[in-house]
PDB file of C-alpha atoms and ligand atoms in Angstrom:
ATOM      1  CA  MET A   1      48.142 218.105 -71.303  1.00  0.00           C
ATOM      2  CA  SER A   2      45.906 215.989 -73.577  1.00  0.00           C
ATOM      3  CA  PRO A   3      45.897 212.207 -73.031  1.00  0.00           C
ATOM      4  CA  LEU A   4      47.806 211.709 -76.299  1.00  0.00           C
ATOM      5  CA  ASP A   5      50.436 214.308 -75.401  1.00  0.00           C
ATOM      6  CA  LEU A   6      50.809 212.733 -71.963  1.00  0.00           C
ATOM      7  CA  GLU A   7      51.254 209.276 -73.448  1.00  0.00           C
ATOM      8  CA  ALA A   8      53.941 210.531 -75.866  1.00  0.00           C
ATOM      9  CA  ALA A   9      55.716 212.446 -73.107  1.00  0.00           C
ATOM     10  CA  MET A  10      55.645 209.438 -70.795  1.00  0.00           C
ATOM     11  CA  ARG A  11      56.904 207.087 -73.479  1.00  0.00           C
ATOM     12  CA  THR A  12      60.005 209.199 -74.118  1.00  0.00           C
ATOM     13  CA  ARG A  13      60.718 209.200 -70.376  1.00  0.00           C
ATOM     14  CA  VAL A  14      60.663 205.439 -69.805  1.00  0.00           C
ATOM     15  CA  ARG A  15      64.166 204.118 -70.355  1.00  0.00           C
ATOM     16  CA  ASP A  16      64.841 200.544 -71.449  1.00  0.00           C
ATOM     17  CA  VAL A  17      67.800 199.032 -69.602  1.00  0.00           C
ATOM     18  CA  GLU A  18      68.849 195.768 -71.214  1.00  0.00           C
ATOM     19  CA  GLY A  19      70.052 192.948 -68.999  1.00  0.00           C
ATOM     20  CA  PHE A  20      68.898 194.444 -65.668  1.00  0.00           C
ATOM     21  CA  PRO A  21      68.533 192.982 -63.063  1.00  0.00           C
ATOM     22  CA  GLU A  22      69.607 189.853 -64.936  1.00  0.00           C
ATOM     23  CA  PRO A  23      70.438 188.777 -68.490  1.00  0.00           C
ATOM     24  CA  GLY A  24      67.431 188.520 -70.787  1.00  0.00           C
ATOM     25  CA  VAL A  25      65.324 191.135 -68.939  1.00  0.00           C
ATOM     26  CA  THR A  26      64.604 194.572 -70.396  1.00  0.00           C
ATOM     27  CA  PHE A  27      64.012 196.740 -67.354  1.00  0.00           C
ATOM     28  CA  LYS A  28      61.560 199.620 -67.746  1.00  0.00           C
ATOM     29  CA  ASP A  29      63.253 202.429 -65.808  1.00  0.00           C
ATOM     30  CA  ILE A  30      60.731 205.112 -64.804  1.00  0.00           C
ATOM     31  CA  THR A  31      63.210 207.424 -63.040  1.00  0.00           C
ATOM     32  CA  PRO A  32      63.368 209.887 -66.010  1.00  0.00           C
ATOM     33  CA  LEU A  33      59.559 210.110 -65.911  1.00  0.00           C
ATOM     34  CA  LEU A  34      59.495 210.745 -62.160  1.00  0.00           C
ATOM     35  CA  ALA A  35      62.161 213.432 -62.546  1.00  0.00           C
ATOM     36  CA  ASP A  36      59.972 215.459 -64.916  1.00  0.00           C
ATOM     37  CA  HIS A  37      57.464 217.251 -62.680  1.00  0.00           C
ATOM     38  CA  VAL A  38      54.978 217.953 -65.506  1.00  0.00           C
ATOM     39  CA  VAL A  39      54.875 214.342 -66.693  1.00  0.00           C
ATOM     40  CA  PHE A  40      54.874 212.906 -63.163  1.00  0.00           C
ATOM     41  CA  ALA A  41      51.970 215.186 -62.185  1.00  0.00           C
ATOM     42  CA  GLY A  42      50.175 214.366 -65.453  1.00  0.00           C
ATOM     43  CA  ALA A  43      50.443 210.640 -64.771  1.00  0.00           C
ATOM     44  CA  VAL A  44      49.143 211.027 -61.203  1.00  0.00           C
ATOM     45  CA  ASP A  45      46.242 213.225 -62.392  1.00  0.00           C
ATOM     46  CA  ALA A  46      45.362 210.700 -65.135  1.00  0.00           C
ATOM     47  CA  ILE A  47      45.144 207.893 -62.562  1.00  0.00           C
ATOM     48  CA  VAL A  48      42.912 209.955 -60.274  1.00  0.00           C
ATOM     49  CA  SER A  49      40.610 211.049 -63.097  1.00  0.00           C
ATOM     50  CA  HIS A  50      40.301 207.501 -64.497  1.00  0.00           C
ATOM     51  CA  HIS A  51      38.809 206.249 -61.233  1.00  0.00           C
ATOM     52  CA  GLY A  52      37.146 209.476 -60.160  1.00  0.00           C
ATOM     53  CA  ARG A  53      37.266 211.347 -56.884  1.00  0.00           C
ATOM     54  CA  GLY A  54      35.173 209.830 -54.115  1.00  0.00           C
ATOM     55  CA  THR A  55      35.544 206.241 -55.403  1.00  0.00           C
ATOM     56  CA  VAL A  56      38.548 205.172 -53.341  1.00  0.00           C
ATOM     57  CA  ASP A  57      39.086 205.058 -49.563  1.00  0.00           C
ATOM     58  CA  LYS A  58      42.701 203.795 -49.523  1.00  0.00           C
ATOM     59  CA  VAL A  59      45.503 203.555 -52.039  1.00  0.00           C
ATOM     60  CA  ALA A  60      47.796 200.535 -51.639  1.00  0.00           C
ATOM     61  CA  GLY A  61      51.313 200.989 -53.014  1.00  0.00           C
ATOM     62  CA  ILE A  62      53.553 198.029 -53.795  1.00  0.00           C
ATOM     63  CA  GLU A  63      57.187 198.225 -52.629  1.00  0.00           C
ATOM     64  CA  ALA A  64      59.196 199.995 -53.763  1.00  0.00           C
ATOM     65  CA  ARG A  65      58.438 202.031 -56.892  1.00  0.00           C
ATOM     66  CA  GLY A  66      54.702 201.670 -56.294  1.00  0.00           C
ATOM     67  CA  PHE A  67      55.123 203.711 -53.076  1.00  0.00           C
ATOM     68  CA  ILE A  68      56.245 206.772 -55.026  1.00  0.00           C
ATOM     69  CA  LEU A  69      53.169 206.834 -57.230  1.00  0.00           C
ATOM     70  CA  ALA A  70      50.654 205.601 -54.702  1.00  0.00           C
ATOM     71  CA  ALA A  71      51.479 208.277 -52.137  1.00  0.00           C
ATOM     72  CA  ALA A  72      50.936 211.048 -54.697  1.00  0.00           C
ATOM     73  CA  VAL A  73      47.718 209.411 -55.945  1.00  0.00           C
ATOM     74  CA  ALA A  74      46.438 209.009 -52.365  1.00  0.00           C
ATOM     75  CA  TYR A  75      47.071 212.682 -51.660  1.00  0.00           C
ATOM     76  CA  HIS A  76      45.065 213.742 -54.707  1.00  0.00           C
ATOM     77  CA  PHE A  77      42.200 211.366 -53.887  1.00  0.00           C
ATOM     78  CA  GLY A  78      42.086 212.577 -50.299  1.00  0.00           C
ATOM     79  CA  ALA A  79      42.557 208.875 -49.459  1.00  0.00           C
ATOM     80  CA  GLY A  80      44.884 207.074 -47.054  1.00  0.00           C
ATOM     81  CA  PHE A  81      48.075 205.350 -48.185  1.00  0.00           C
ATOM     82  CA  VAL A  82      48.852 201.718 -47.296  1.00  0.00           C
ATOM     83  CA  PRO A  83      52.231 200.067 -47.984  1.00  0.00           C
ATOM     84  CA  MET A  84      52.364 196.510 -49.300  1.00  0.00           C
ATOM     85  CA  ARG A  85      55.853 195.318 -48.508  1.00  0.00           C
ATOM     86  CA  LYS A  86      58.287 192.508 -49.106  1.00  0.00           C
ATOM     87  CA  ALA A  87      58.729 189.852 -46.417  1.00  0.00           C
ATOM     88  CA  GLY A  88      59.795 190.954 -42.952  1.00  0.00           C
ATOM     89  CA  LYS A  89      59.585 194.731 -43.401  1.00  0.00           C
ATOM     90  CA  LEU A  90      56.297 195.569 -41.678  1.00  0.00           C
ATOM     91  CA  PRO A  91      56.537 195.816 -37.875  1.00  0.00           C
ATOM     92  CA  SER A  92      53.033 194.805 -36.743  1.00  0.00           C
ATOM     93  CA  ALA A  93      50.868 191.719 -37.423  1.00  0.00           C
ATOM     94  CA  THR A  94      50.593 190.966 -41.145  1.00  0.00           C
ATOM     95  CA  TYR A  95      48.813 188.911 -43.770  1.00  0.00           C
ATOM     96  CA  THR A  96      51.123 187.251 -46.314  1.00  0.00           C
ATOM     97  CA  ALA A  97      50.543 186.292 -49.956  1.00  0.00           C
ATOM     98  CA  SER A  98      53.070 184.287 -51.998  1.00  0.00           C
ATOM     99  CA  TYR A  99      53.302 184.545 -55.741  1.00  0.00           C
ATOM    100  CA  THR A 100      55.434 183.350 -58.615  1.00  0.00           C
ATOM    101  CA  LEU A 101      58.029 185.519 -60.296  1.00  0.00           C
ATOM    102  CA  GLU A 102      59.721 184.748 -63.586  1.00  0.00           C
ATOM    103  CA  TYR A 103      62.413 183.012 -61.519  1.00  0.00           C
ATOM    104  CA  GLY A 104      61.266 181.715 -58.147  1.00  0.00           C
ATOM    105  CA  GLU A 105      58.793 182.822 -55.511  1.00  0.00           C
ATOM    106  CA  ALA A 106      58.143 186.147 -53.808  1.00  0.00           C
ATOM    107  CA  VAL A 107      56.076 187.294 -50.860  1.00  0.00           C
ATOM    108  CA  LEU A 108      54.012 190.417 -50.243  1.00  0.00           C
ATOM    109  CA  GLN A 109      52.699 191.484 -46.836  1.00  0.00           C
ATOM    110  CA  VAL A 110      50.231 194.014 -45.457  1.00  0.00           C
ATOM    111  CA  HIS A 111      49.329 194.986 -41.910  1.00  0.00           C
ATOM    112  CA  ARG A 112      46.232 193.114 -40.759  1.00  0.00           C
ATOM    113  CA  ASP A 113      44.594 196.351 -39.625  1.00  0.00           C
ATOM    114  CA  ALA A 114      45.566 198.399 -42.703  1.00  0.00           C
ATOM    115  CA  PHE A 115      42.001 198.526 -44.041  1.00  0.00           C
ATOM    116  CA  SER A 116      38.538 198.528 -42.481  1.00  0.00           C
ATOM    117  CA  ALA A 117      35.938 196.027 -43.687  1.00  0.00           C
ATOM    118  CA  GLY A 118      34.326 197.180 -46.920  1.00  0.00           C
ATOM    119  CA  GLU A 119      36.837 199.907 -47.692  1.00  0.00           C
ATOM    120  CA  ARG A 120      37.430 200.542 -51.404  1.00  0.00           C
ATOM    121  CA  VAL A 121      41.097 200.037 -52.251  1.00  0.00           C
ATOM    122  CA  LEU A 122      43.018 201.081 -55.344  1.00  0.00           C
ATOM    123  CA  ILE A 123      46.259 199.145 -55.929  1.00  0.00           C
ATOM    124  CA  VAL A 124      49.115 201.112 -57.543  1.00  0.00           C
ATOM    125  CA  ASP A 125      52.434 199.930 -58.982  1.00  0.00           C
ATOM    126  CA  ASP A 126      54.838 201.054 -61.696  1.00  0.00           C
ATOM    127  CA  VAL A 127      54.802 198.056 -64.054  1.00  0.00           C
ATOM    128  CA  LEU A 128      52.317 195.246 -64.705  1.00  0.00           C
ATOM    129  CA  ALA A 129      54.135 192.231 -66.127  1.00  0.00           C
ATOM    130  CA  THR A 130      52.724 188.731 -65.418  1.00  0.00           C
ATOM    131  CA  GLY A 131      50.230 190.119 -62.893  1.00  0.00           C
ATOM    132  CA  GLY A 132      51.536 187.969 -60.048  1.00  0.00           C
ATOM    133  CA  THR A 133      52.358 190.948 -57.846  1.00  0.00           C
ATOM    134  CA  VAL A 134      49.029 192.707 -58.307  1.00  0.00           C
ATOM    135  CA  GLY A 135      47.246 189.364 -57.882  1.00  0.00           C
ATOM    136  CA  ALA A 136      48.945 188.953 -54.496  1.00  0.00           C
ATOM    137  CA  ALA A 137      47.944 192.508 -53.556  1.00  0.00           C
ATOM    138  CA  VAL A 138      44.298 191.768 -54.431  1.00  0.00           C
ATOM    139  CA  GLU A 139      44.458 188.638 -52.263  1.00  0.00           C
ATOM    140  CA  LEU A 140      45.830 190.671 -49.320  1.00  0.00           C
ATOM    141  CA  VAL A 141      43.074 193.289 -49.658  1.00  0.00           C
ATOM    142  CA  ARG A 142      40.438 190.519 -49.711  1.00  0.00           C
ATOM    143  CA  ARG A 143      41.867 188.897 -46.573  1.00  0.00           C
ATOM    144  CA  THR A 144      41.504 192.133 -44.610  1.00  0.00           C
ATOM    145  CA  GLY A 145      37.805 192.288 -45.540  1.00  0.00           C
ATOM    146  CA  ALA A 146      38.260 195.316 -47.795  1.00  0.00           C
ATOM    147  CA  ARG A 147      37.532 195.431 -51.549  1.00  0.00           C
ATOM    148  CA  ALA A 148      39.977 196.022 -54.410  1.00  0.00           C
ATOM    149  CA  VAL A 149      38.198 198.379 -56.827  1.00  0.00           C
ATOM    150  CA  GLY A 150      41.004 198.455 -59.384  1.00  0.00           C
ATOM    151  CA  CYS A 151      44.672 198.736 -60.079  1.00  0.00           C
ATOM    152  CA  SER A 152      46.605 201.459 -61.866  1.00  0.00           C
ATOM    153  CA  VAL A 153      50.088 201.117 -63.288  1.00  0.00           C
ATOM    154  CA  LEU A 154      52.207 203.451 -65.358  1.00  0.00           C
ATOM    155  CA  LEU A 155      52.824 200.756 -67.912  1.00  0.00           C
ATOM    156  CA  GLU A 156      51.937 197.194 -68.776  1.00  0.00           C
ATOM    157  CA  LEU A 157      53.962 194.632 -70.701  1.00  0.00           C
ATOM    158  CA  THR A 158      51.097 193.136 -72.681  1.00  0.00           C
ATOM    159  CA  ALA A 159      52.950 190.040 -73.923  1.00  0.00           C
ATOM    160  CA  LEU A 160      53.223 188.778 -70.337  1.00  0.00           C
ATOM    161  CA  GLY A 161      49.451 188.514 -69.927  1.00  0.00           C
ATOM    162  CA  GLY A 162      48.933 190.239 -66.572  1.00  0.00           C
ATOM    163  CA  ARG A 163      45.605 191.744 -67.573  1.00  0.00           C
ATOM    164  CA  ALA A 164      44.111 188.338 -68.449  1.00  0.00           C
ATOM    165  CA  ARG A 165      45.238 186.959 -65.095  1.00  0.00           C
ATOM    166  CA  LEU A 166      43.419 189.827 -63.309  1.00  0.00           C
ATOM    167  CA  SER A 167      40.170 189.495 -65.241  1.00  0.00           C
ATOM    168  CA  ASP A 168      37.968 190.406 -62.249  1.00  0.00           C
ATOM    169  CA  LEU A 169      39.734 193.738 -61.698  1.00  0.00           C
ATOM    170  CA  ASP A 170      39.587 197.158 -63.407  1.00  0.00           C
ATOM    171  CA  VAL A 171      43.177 197.178 -64.733  1.00  0.00           C
ATOM    172  CA  HIS A 172      44.210 200.660 -65.801  1.00  0.00           C
ATOM    173  CA  SER A 173      47.571 201.330 -67.453  1.00  0.00           C
ATOM    174  CA  LEU A 174      48.755 204.615 -68.919  1.00  0.00           C
ATOM    175  CA  LEU A 175      51.148 203.019 -71.426  1.00  0.00           C
ATOM    176  CA  SER A 176      51.192 199.626 -73.148  1.00  0.00           C
ATOM    177  CA  TYR A 177      54.246 197.885 -74.557  1.00  0.00           C
TER     178      TYR A 177
HETATM  179  P1  LIG B 201      54.651 190.863 -62.215  1.00  0.00           P
HETATM  180  O1  LIG B 201      54.361 190.335 -60.849  1.00  0.00           O
HETATM  181  O2  LIG B 201      55.238 189.827 -63.120  1.00  0.00           O
HETATM  182  O3  LIG B 201      53.448 191.544 -62.834  1.00  0.00           O
HETATM  183  O4  LIG B 201      55.802 191.944 -62.087  1.00  0.00           O
HETATM  184  C1  LIG B 201      55.499 193.229 -61.666  1.00  0.00           C
HETATM  185  C2  LIG B 201      56.476 193.715 -60.638  1.00  0.00           C
HETATM  186  O5  LIG B 201      57.809 193.454 -61.029  1.00  0.00           O
HETATM  187  C3  LIG B 201      56.349 195.209 -60.468  1.00  0.00           C
HETATM  188  O6  LIG B 201      56.468 195.512 -59.081  1.00  0.00           O
HETATM  189  C4  LIG B 201      57.484 195.791 -61.274  1.00  0.00           C
HETATM  190  O7  LIG B 201      58.100 196.853 -60.572  1.00  0.00           O
HETATM  191  C5  LIG B 201      58.445 194.653 -61.478  1.00  0.00           C
HETATM  192  N1  LIG B 201      58.789 194.414 -62.880  1.00  0.00           N
HETATM  193  C6  LIG B 201      58.522 193.296 -63.598  1.00  0.00           C
HETATM  194  N2  LIG B 201      59.026 193.362 -64.825  1.00  0.00           N
HETATM  195  C7  LIG B 201      59.615 194.564 -64.911  1.00  0.00           C
HETATM  196  C8  LIG B 201      60.334 195.255 -65.963  1.00  0.00           C
HETATM  197  N3  LIG B 201      60.517 194.703 -67.174  1.00  0.00           N
HETATM  198  N4  LIG B 201      60.793 196.490 -65.708  1.00  0.00           N
HETATM  199  C9  LIG B 201      60.607 197.061 -64.500  1.00  0.00           C
HETATM  200  N5  LIG B 201      59.959 196.470 -63.479  1.00  0.00           N
HETATM  201  C10 LIG B 201      59.475 195.236 -63.679  1.00  0.00           C
END
């Protein structure tokens, strides 16, 4: 599938859900995209080819929708998968990064031994909004001594300015809104 065909196919498979999870939010629901095996595979392949094989040692997925994409991307890179989870979910010793959400604070954690020093880490999530979540993920990678080489998301909400907040990072999104 050409990049333009993929973009069009993805766009028709992202569903806007008004007022979820709270009034005023338009939730970008990617479940129709994931359910289409051609479009899902096309999105995973596009992420891998953007960065290039051999450029990534580990793929970090952000709970929960990021896990779905990151595991498939890791498989195609021949790289390991690392979960970045919400507070209290990881069983062993963790690093913690706090960040601001539209309403309130959130926390992301990673196992302290998830990466080796100097490893090249790609961060993967479904949606980039304000960039707070990916910023916290970058901070966690840095604290382990590894290096964030970029982040890939299915879609970015450009009005929320996440890309500007992550100016040091290769931010790759397949769709912009
Ligand atoms: P942010 O930290 O503001 O960049 O928000 C990104 C995180 O929140 C991602 O993990 C997304 O899954 C989720 N998110 C934020 N806004 C939306 C939205 N409009 N639709 C779906 N997910 C969203």
